[in-house]
Coordinates of C-alpha atoms in Angstrom, one line a residue:
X726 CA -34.6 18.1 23.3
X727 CA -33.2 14.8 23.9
X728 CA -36.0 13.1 25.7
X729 CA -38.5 14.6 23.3
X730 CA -40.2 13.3 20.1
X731 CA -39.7 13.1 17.2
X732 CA -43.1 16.0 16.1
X733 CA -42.1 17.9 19.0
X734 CA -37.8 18.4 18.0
X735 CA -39.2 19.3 14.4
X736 CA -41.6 21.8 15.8
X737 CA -38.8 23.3 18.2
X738 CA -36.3 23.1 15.5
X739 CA -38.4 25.0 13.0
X740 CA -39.4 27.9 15.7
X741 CA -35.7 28.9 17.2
X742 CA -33.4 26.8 14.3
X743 CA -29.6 26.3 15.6
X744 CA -26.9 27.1 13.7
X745 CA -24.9 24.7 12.0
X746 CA -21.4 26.9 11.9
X747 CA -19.1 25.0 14.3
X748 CA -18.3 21.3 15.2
X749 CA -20.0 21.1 18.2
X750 CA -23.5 22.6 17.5
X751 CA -23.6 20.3 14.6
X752 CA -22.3 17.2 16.8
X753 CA -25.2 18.3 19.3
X754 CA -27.8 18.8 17.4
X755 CA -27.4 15.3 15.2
X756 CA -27.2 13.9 18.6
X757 CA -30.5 15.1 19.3
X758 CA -32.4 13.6 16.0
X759 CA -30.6 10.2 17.0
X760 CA -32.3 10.3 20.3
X761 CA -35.4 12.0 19.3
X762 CA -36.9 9.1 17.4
X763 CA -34.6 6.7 14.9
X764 CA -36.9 6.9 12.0
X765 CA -34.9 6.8 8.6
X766 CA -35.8 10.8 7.7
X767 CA -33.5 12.2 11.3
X768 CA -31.2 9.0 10.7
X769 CA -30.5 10.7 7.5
X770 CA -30.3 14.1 9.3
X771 CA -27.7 12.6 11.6
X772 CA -25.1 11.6 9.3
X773 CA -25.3 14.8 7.3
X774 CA -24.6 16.4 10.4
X775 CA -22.4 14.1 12.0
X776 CA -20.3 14.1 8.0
X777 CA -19.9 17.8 8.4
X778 CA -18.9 18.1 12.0
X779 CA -16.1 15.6 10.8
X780 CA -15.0 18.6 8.0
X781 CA -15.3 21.1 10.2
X782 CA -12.9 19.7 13.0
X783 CA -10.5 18.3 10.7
X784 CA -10.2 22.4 9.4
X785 CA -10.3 23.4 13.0
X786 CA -7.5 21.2 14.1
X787 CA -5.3 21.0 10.7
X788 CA -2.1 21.5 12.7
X789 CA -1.8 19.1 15.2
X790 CA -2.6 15.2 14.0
X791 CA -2.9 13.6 17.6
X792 CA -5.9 16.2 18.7
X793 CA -7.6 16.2 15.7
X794 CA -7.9 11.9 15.6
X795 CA -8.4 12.1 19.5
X796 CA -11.2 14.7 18.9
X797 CA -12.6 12.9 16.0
X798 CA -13.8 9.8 17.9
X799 CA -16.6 10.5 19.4
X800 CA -18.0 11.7 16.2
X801 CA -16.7 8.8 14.7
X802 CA -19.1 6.4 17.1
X803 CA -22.0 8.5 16.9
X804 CA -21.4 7.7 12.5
X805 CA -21.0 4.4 13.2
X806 CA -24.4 4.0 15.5
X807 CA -26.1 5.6 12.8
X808 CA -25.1 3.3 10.5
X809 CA -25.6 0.6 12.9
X810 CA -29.7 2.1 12.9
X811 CA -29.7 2.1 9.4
X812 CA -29.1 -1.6 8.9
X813 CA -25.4 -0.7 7.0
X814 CA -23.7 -3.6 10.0
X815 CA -20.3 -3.8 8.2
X816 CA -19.5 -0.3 7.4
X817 CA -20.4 0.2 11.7
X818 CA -18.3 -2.1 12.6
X819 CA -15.0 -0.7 11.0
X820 CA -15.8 2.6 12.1
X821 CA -15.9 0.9 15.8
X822 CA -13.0 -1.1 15.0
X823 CA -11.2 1.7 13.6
X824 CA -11.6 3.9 16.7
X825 CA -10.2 1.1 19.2
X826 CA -7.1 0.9 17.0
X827 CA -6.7 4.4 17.6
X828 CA -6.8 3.7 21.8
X829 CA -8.5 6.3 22.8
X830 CA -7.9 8.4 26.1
X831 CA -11.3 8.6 27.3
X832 CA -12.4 5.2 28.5
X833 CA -16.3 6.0 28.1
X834 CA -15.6 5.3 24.3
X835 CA -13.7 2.7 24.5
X836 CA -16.9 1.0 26.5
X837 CA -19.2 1.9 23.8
X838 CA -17.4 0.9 20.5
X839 CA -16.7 -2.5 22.4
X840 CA -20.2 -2.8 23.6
X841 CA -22.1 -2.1 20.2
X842 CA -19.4 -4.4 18.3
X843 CA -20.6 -7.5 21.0
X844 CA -23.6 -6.4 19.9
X845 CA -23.4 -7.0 16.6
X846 CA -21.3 -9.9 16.6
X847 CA -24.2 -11.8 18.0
X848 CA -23.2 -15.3 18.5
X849 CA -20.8 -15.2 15.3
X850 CA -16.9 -14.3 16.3
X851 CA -17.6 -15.4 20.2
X852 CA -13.6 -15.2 20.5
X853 CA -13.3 -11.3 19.4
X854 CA -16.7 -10.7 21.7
X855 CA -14.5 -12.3 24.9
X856 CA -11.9 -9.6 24.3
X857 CA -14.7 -7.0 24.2
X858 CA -16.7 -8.0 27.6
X859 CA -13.2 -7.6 29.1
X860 CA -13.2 -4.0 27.9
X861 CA -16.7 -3.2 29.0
X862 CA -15.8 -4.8 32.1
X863 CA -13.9 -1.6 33.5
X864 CA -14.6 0.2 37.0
X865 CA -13.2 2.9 36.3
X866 CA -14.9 3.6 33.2
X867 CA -18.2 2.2 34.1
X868 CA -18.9 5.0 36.9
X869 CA -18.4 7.8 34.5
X870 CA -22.1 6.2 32.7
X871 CA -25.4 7.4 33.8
X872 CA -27.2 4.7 35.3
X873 CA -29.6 3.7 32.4
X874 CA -26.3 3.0 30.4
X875 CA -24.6 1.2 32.9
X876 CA -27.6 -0.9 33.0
X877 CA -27.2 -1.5 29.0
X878 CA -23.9 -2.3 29.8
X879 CA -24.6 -5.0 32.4
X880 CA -28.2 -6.3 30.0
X881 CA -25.5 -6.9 27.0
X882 CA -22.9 -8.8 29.7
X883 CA -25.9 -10.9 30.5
X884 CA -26.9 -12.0 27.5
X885 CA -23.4 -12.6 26.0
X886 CA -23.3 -15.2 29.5
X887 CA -26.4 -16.5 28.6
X888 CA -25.6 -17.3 25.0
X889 CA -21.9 -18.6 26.4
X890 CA -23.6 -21.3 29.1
X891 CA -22.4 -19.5 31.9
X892 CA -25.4 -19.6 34.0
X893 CA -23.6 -18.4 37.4
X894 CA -22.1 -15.3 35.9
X895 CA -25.2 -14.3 34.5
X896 CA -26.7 -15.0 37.7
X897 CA -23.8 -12.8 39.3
X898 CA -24.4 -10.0 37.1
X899 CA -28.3 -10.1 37.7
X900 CA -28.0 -8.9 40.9
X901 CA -25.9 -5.6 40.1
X902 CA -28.6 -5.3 37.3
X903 CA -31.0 -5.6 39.8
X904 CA -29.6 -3.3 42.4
X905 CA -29.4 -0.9 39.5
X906 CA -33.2 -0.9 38.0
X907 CA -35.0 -3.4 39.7
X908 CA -38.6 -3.3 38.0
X909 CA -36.9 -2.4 34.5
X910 CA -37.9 -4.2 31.2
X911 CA -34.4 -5.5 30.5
X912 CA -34.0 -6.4 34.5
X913 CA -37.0 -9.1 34.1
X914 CA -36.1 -9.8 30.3
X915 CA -32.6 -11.2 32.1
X916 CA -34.3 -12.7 34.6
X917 CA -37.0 -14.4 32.8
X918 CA -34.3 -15.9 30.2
X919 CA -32.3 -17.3 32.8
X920 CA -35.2 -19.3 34.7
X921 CA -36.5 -20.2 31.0
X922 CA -33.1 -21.2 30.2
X923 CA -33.1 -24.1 33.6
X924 CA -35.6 -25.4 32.3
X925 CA -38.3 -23.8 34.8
X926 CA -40.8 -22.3 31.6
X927 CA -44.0 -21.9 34.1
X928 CA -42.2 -20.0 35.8
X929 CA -40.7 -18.1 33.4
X930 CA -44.1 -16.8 32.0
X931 CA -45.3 -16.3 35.7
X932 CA -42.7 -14.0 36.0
X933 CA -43.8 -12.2 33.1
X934 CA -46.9 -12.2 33.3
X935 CA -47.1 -10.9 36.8
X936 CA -45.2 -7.8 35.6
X937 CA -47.0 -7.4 32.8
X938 CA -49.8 -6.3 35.5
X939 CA -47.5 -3.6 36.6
X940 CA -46.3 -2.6 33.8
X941 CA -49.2 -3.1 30.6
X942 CA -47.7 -0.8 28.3
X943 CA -44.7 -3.2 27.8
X944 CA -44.4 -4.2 24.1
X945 CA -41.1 -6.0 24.9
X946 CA -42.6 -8.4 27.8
X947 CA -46.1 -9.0 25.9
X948 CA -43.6 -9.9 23.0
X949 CA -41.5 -12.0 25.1
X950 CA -44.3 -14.3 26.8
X951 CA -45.8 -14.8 23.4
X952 CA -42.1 -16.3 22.0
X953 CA -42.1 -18.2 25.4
X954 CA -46.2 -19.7 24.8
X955 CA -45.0 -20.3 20.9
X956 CA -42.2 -22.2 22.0
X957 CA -44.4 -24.7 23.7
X958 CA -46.6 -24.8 21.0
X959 CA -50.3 -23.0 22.8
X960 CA -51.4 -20.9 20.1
X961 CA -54.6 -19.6 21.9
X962 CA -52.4 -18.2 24.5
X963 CA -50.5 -16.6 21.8
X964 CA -53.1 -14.8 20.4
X965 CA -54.4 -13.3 23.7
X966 CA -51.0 -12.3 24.7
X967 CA -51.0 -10.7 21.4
X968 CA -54.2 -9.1 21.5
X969 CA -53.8 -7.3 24.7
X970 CA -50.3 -4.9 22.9
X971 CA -51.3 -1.6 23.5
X972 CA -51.7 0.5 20.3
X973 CA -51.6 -2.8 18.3
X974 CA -52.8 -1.4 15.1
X975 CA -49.2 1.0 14.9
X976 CA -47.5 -2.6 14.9
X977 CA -48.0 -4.0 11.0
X978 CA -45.1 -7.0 12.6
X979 CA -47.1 -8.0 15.3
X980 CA -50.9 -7.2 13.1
X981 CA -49.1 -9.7 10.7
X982 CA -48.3 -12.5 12.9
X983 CA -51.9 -12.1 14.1
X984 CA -53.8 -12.2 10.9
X985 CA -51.7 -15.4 10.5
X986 CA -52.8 -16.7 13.1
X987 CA -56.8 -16.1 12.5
X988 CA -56.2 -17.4 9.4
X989 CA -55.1 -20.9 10.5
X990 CA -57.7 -20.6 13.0
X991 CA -60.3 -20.4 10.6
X992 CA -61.0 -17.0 12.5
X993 CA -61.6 -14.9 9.3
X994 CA -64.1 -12.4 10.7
X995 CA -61.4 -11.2 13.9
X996 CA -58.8 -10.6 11.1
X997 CA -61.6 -8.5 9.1
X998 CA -62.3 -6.6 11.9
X999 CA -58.5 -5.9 13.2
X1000 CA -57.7 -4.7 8.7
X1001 CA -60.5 -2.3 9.6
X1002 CA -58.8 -0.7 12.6
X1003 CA -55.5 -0.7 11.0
X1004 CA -57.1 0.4 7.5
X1005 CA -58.9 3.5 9.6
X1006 CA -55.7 4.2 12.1
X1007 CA -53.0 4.4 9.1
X1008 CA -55.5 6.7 6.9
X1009 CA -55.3 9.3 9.6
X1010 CA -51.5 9.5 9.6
X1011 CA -49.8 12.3 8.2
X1012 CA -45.9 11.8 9.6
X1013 CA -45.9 8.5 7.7
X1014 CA -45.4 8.6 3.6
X1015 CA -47.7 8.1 1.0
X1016 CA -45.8 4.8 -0.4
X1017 CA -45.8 3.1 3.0
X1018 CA -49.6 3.8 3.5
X1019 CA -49.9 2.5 -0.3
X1020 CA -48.6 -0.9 0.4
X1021 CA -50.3 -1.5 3.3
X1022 CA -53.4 -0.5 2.3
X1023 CA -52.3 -2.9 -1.0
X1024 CA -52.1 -5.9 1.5
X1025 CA -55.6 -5.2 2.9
X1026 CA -57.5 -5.1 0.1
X1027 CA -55.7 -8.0 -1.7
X1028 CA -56.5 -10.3 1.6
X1029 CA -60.0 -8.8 1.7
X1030 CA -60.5 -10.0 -2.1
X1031 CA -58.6 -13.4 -1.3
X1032 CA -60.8 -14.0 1.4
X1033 CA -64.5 -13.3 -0.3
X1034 CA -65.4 -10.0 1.0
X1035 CA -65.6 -7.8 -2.4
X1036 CA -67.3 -4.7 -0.9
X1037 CA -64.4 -4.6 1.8
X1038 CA -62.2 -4.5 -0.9
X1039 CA -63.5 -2.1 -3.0
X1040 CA -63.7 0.7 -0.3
X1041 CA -59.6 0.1 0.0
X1042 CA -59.3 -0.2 -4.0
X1043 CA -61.2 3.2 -4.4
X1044 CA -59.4 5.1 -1.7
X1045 CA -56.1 4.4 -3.2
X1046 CA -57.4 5.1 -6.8
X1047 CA -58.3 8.1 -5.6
X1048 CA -54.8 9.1 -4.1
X1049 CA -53.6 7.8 -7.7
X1050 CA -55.8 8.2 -10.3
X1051 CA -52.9 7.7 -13.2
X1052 CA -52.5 4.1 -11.5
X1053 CA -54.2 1.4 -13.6
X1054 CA -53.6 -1.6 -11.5
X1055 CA -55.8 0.0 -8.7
X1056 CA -58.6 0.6 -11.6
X1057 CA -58.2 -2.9 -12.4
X1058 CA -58.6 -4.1 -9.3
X1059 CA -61.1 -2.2 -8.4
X1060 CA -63.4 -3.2 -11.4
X1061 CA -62.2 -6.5 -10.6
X1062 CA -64.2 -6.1 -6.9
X1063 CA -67.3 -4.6 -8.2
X1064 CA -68.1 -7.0 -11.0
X1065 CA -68.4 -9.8 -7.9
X1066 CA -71.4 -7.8 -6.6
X1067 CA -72.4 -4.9 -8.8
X1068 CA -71.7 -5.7 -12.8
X1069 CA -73.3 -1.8 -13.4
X1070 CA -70.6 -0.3 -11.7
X1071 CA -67.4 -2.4 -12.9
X1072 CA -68.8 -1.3 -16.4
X1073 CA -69.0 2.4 -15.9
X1074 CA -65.3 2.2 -15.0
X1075 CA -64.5 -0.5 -17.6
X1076 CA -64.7 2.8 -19.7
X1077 CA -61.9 4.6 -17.7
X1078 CA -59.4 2.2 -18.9
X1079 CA -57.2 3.0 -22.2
X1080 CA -59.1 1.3 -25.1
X1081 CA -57.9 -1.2 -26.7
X1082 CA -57.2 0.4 -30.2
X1083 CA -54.8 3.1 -28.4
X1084 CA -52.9 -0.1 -27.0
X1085 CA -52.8 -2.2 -30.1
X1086 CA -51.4 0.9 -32.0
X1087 CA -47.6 0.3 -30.8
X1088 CA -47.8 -3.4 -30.7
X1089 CA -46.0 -5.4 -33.5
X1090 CA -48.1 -8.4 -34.6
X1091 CA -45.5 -10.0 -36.3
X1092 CA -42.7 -10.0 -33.2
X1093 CA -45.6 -11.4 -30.9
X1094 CA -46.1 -14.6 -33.3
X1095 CA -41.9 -15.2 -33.5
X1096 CA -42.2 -14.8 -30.1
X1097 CA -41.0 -18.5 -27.9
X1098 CA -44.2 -20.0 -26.0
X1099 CA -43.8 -21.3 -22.8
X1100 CA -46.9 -23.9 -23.0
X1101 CA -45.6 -25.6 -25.5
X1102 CA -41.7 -27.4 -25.8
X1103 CA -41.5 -26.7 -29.5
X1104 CA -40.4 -23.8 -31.0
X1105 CA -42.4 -22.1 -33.4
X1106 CA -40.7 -22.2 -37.0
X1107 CA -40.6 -19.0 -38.4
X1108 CA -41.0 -17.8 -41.8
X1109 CA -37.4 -17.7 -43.1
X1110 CA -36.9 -21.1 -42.4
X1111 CA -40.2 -22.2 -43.7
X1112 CA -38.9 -20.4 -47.3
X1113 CA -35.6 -22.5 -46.3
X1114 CA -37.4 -25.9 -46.5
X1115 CA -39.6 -25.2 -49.2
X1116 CA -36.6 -24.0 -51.7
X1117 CA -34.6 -27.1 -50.5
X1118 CA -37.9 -29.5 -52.0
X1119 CA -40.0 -32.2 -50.5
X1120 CA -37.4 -34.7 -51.9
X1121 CA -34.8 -34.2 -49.6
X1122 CA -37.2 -33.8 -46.6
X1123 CA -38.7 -37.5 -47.6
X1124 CA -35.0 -38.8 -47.4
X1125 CA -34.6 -37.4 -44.0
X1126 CA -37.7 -38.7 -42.7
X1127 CA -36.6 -42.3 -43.2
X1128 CA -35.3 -44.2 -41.2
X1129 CA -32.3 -46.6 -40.8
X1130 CA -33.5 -50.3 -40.2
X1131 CA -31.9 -52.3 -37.1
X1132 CA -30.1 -55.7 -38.5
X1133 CA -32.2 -58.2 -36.0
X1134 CA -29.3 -59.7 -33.7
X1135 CA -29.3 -63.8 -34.3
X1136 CA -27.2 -66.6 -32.0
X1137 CA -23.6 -67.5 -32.9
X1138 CA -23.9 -70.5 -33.8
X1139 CA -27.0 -70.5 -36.0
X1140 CA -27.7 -72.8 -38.6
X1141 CA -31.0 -71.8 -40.6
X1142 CA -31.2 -74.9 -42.4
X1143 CA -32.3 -76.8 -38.5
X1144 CA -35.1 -76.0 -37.0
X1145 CA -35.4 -74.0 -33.9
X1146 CA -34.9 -75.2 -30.0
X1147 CA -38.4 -75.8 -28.8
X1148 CA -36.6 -75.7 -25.4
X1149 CA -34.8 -72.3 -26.2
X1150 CA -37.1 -70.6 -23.6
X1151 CA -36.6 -72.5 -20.6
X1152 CA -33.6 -72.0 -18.7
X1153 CA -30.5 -74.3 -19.0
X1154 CA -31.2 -76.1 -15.7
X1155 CA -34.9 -76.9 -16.7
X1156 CA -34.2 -78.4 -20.6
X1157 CA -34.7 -82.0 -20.6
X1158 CA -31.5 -82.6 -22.3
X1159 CA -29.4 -80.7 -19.7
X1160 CA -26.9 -82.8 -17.5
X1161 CA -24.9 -81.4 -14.8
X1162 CA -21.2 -81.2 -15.2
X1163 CA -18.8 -83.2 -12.8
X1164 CA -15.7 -81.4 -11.0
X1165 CA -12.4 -82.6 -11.4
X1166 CA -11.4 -85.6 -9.0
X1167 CA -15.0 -86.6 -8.9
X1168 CA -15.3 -89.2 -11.5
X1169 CA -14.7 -92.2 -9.0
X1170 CA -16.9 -90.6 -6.5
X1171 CA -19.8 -93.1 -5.3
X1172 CA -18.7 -96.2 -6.4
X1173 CA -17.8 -99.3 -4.1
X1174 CA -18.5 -99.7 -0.8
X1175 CA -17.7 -97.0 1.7
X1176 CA -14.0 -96.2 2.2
X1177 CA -12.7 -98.1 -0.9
X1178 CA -10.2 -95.7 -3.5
X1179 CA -9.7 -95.8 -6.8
X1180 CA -6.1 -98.2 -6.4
X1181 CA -7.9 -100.9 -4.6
X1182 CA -10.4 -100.9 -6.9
X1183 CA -8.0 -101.3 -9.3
X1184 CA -5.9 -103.9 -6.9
X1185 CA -9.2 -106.0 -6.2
X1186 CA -9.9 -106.2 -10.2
X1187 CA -6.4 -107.7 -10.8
X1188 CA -6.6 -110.2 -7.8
X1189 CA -10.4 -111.5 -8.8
X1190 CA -9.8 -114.5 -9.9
X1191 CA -13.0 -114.9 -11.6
X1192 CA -12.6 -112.8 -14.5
X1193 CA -10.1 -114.9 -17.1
X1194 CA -6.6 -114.0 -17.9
X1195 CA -5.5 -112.2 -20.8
X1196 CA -3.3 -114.3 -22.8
X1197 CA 0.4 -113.4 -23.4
X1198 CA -0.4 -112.7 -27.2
X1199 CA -3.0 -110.0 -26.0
X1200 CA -0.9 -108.7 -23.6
X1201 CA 1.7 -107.7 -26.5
X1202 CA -1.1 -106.3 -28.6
X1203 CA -2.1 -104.3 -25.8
X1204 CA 1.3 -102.7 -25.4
X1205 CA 1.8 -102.1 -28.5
X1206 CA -1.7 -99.8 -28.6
X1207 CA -0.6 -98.1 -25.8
X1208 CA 3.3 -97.5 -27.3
X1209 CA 1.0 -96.2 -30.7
X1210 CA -1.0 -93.9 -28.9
X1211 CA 2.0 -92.4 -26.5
X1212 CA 3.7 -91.3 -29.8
X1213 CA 0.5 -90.5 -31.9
X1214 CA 0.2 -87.9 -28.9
X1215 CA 3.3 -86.8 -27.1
X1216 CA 2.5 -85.2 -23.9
X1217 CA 2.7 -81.6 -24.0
X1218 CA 4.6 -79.3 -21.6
X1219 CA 2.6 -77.5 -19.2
X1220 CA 2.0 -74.0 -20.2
X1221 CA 3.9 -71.4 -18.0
X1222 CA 1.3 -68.7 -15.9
X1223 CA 1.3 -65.6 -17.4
X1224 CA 2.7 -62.7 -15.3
X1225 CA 0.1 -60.3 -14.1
X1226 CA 1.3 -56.8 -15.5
X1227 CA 2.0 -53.9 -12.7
X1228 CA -0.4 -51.1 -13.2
X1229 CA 0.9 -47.9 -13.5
X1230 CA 0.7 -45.9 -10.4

């Protein structure tokens, strides 16, 4: 049952159904919907199954505490991988963590729990993933795996090298992939990273593409050369890469970064075309649910509509009104599409819709008015406060509507009985009565000849004996001016310098 389908486990469980009385039938058979195919309905199967195997052996082993923890783990990793499916990462990788703790005896799970918790620490806790490659990385263990899990094994190793830098150890653990599954997908994954990785990208996409040959029904390498093409920025070779997937339409990923592409290609009539293939593939199928079918059938039709093609549009619009017929945003829609090309028709379902009298009857007028618009910033004023304002009286409105007047701001030192500066405008330097100021020490400064000081200019005017002497009698008066004016002003004492004051710290 394991290397069945999904259709074809359903059909085999419905004709002989096994019993789900003891730990191990239940263990087995949640094993098999895990392998079957990991869609969310058997995921959800699973961990039923897998949380009622878990009751059943803790009844069966109630007495002894070491067997029943021992015997718990594998049931333990099979919870956490369905989890791990299910997209629930953190509550996975306690479980995982929880059954290392417990060191098991049997070194196959201590291989997986490490290798699905590398796994999902990605390139995150790098130091906790070292300690978990050493685990995988036993002999003993690794020979009691199959061969396609031993080659798991070695794919995760690789990559973990290849995110770490350690070229040569990949490298080194290529060949045992190698020797294992030579023309595997994951074997010329490895090897195609690693060649992409020094730099070599031509060769890296030969590679691939020379497998691809071999091997056409390969999602993983058409999605791998197409990365490897985007990287470098060729967009036609990304499309035909993308175009050759086999059962594309089953792909709404890939369909997606396709339409995207056609549209910034200007290519609207290939997307049309590829809608219509996905549009007729997902009507025919019954294993998928009405709600998925709805929204993709939702995007068609609303890039159909976005992109002028009406009639297109309204086939969609009226095969999921028909599914629906309660739903009145695919009436609208649809009425929407036929009044671009055919007015007739949008009006003979215009009468489908709820009139507008059976709408208005719940509505409350009054609490749409009062309600805050977002066009405008003010906010509507409502009738209480409009019979606030008009009790209050136009008076005291009046008084608040006035305004204080500003004081105008006049110079310090003006005098209204003179007339205004005419030079007030001009700056300082430019007025005409404007005369620069001397620095100290410079009142001497430029006269005499060259090298003369202020003492022997003094010297020289006492020793010119052409200016006349000043008689004795003048002399004495002279003095005597001086003596008046030492004591009219005494000199004063020079002012002590304030001490800055410490700032606080």
């Amino acid at each position: 049952l394991s290397y069945c389908d999904s259709t074809t486990v359903n059909s085999i469980l419905l004709q002989s159904p096994v019993s789900q009385d003891t730990m191990e039938q239940c263990f087995n058979l949640a094993t098999t919907y895990l392998n079957s195919n990991a869609n969310e309905e058997n995921l959800q199967k699973a961990q039923a199954l897998l949380e009622k195997s878990e009751e059943l052996c803790k009844v069966a082993l109630a007495e002894s505490d070491e067997d029943s923890e021992q015997e718990l783990i594998p049931i333990r990793i099979q919870q956490a991988y369905t989890l791990q499916y299910r997209g629930q990462l953190d509550k996975a990788m306690s479980l995982y963590a929880t059954v290392l703790k417990q060191k098991p005896s049997n070194s196959v799970h201590v291989i997986t729990a490490a290798n699905n918790i590398i796994v999902l620490n990605r390139d995150k806790d790098v130091f906790d993933s070292k300690k978990k490659v050493k685990l995988v990385a036993n002999e003993a263990g690794l020979k009691k795996l199959n061969s396609q899990q031993q080659g798991v094994v070695l794919f995760n190793r690789c990559l973990f090298a290849l995110q770490m830098n350690q070229l040569e150890q990949c490298r080194q653990l290529l060949i045992e992939l190698k020797s294992l599954s030579p023309n595997c997908e994951i074997t010329i994954l490895v090897e195609s990273a690693l060649i992409n990785r020094e730099k070599k990208v031509s060769e890296s996409s030969a590679l691939l593409e020379q497998h691809m040959k071999s091997n056409p029904s390969s999602v993983l390498l058409h999605l791998t050369l197409a990365q490897i093409y985007l990287s470098q920025g060729n967009l036609t070779k990304v499309r035909e890469v993308l175009e050759k997937v086999p059962d594309l339409v089953q792909y709404l990923g890939i369909v997606s970064v396709l339409i995207s592409l056609y549209t910034a290609m200007g290519d609207v009539d290939n997307s049309m075309t590829l809608l219509d293939s996905v549009f007729r593939w997902w009507k025919t199928r019954k294993d998928v649910s009405n709600s998925v079918k709805e929204k993709v059938f939702w995007v068609i039709a609303q890039y159909k509509l976005q992109h002028s093609r009406p009639q297109e549009a309204a086939d969609v619009f009226e095969h999921l009104y028909r599914q629906d017929k309660k739903n009145t945003r695919y009436l609208a829609n649809l009425i929407s599409a036929y009044s671009r090309f055919d007015p007739k028709k949008a009006e003979e379902l215009g009468h489908q819709l709820s009139q507008f009298n059976s709408l208005s009857m719940t509505i409350d007028i009054d609490a749409l008015e009062q309600m805050p618009s977002f066009k405008h910033t003010r906010r509507q004023v409502t009738k209480a406060e409009m019979a606030k304002k008009q009790e209050v009286g136009p008076q005291t409105s009046e008084v608040q509507k006035k305004k204080k007047k500003r004081k105008p701001k006049l110079p310090k030192n003006y005098d209204p009985s003179k007339p205004p500066d005419p030079e007030r405008w001009l700056p300082l330097r430019e007025r005409s009565y404007y005369r620069k100021a001397k620095k100290k020490g410079q009142s001497n400064v430029g006269r005499g000849t060259q090298g003369l000081s202020a003492a022997s200019i003094s010297l020289s005017a006492k020793l010119d004996a052409s200016k006349p002497k000043a008689t004795p009698t003048e002399d004495v008066t002279k003095r005597e001016e001086v003596g008046s004016t030492r004591v009219k002003n005494p000199p004063q004492k020079p002012q002590q310098q304030r001490k800055k004051k410490k700032g606080k710290r």
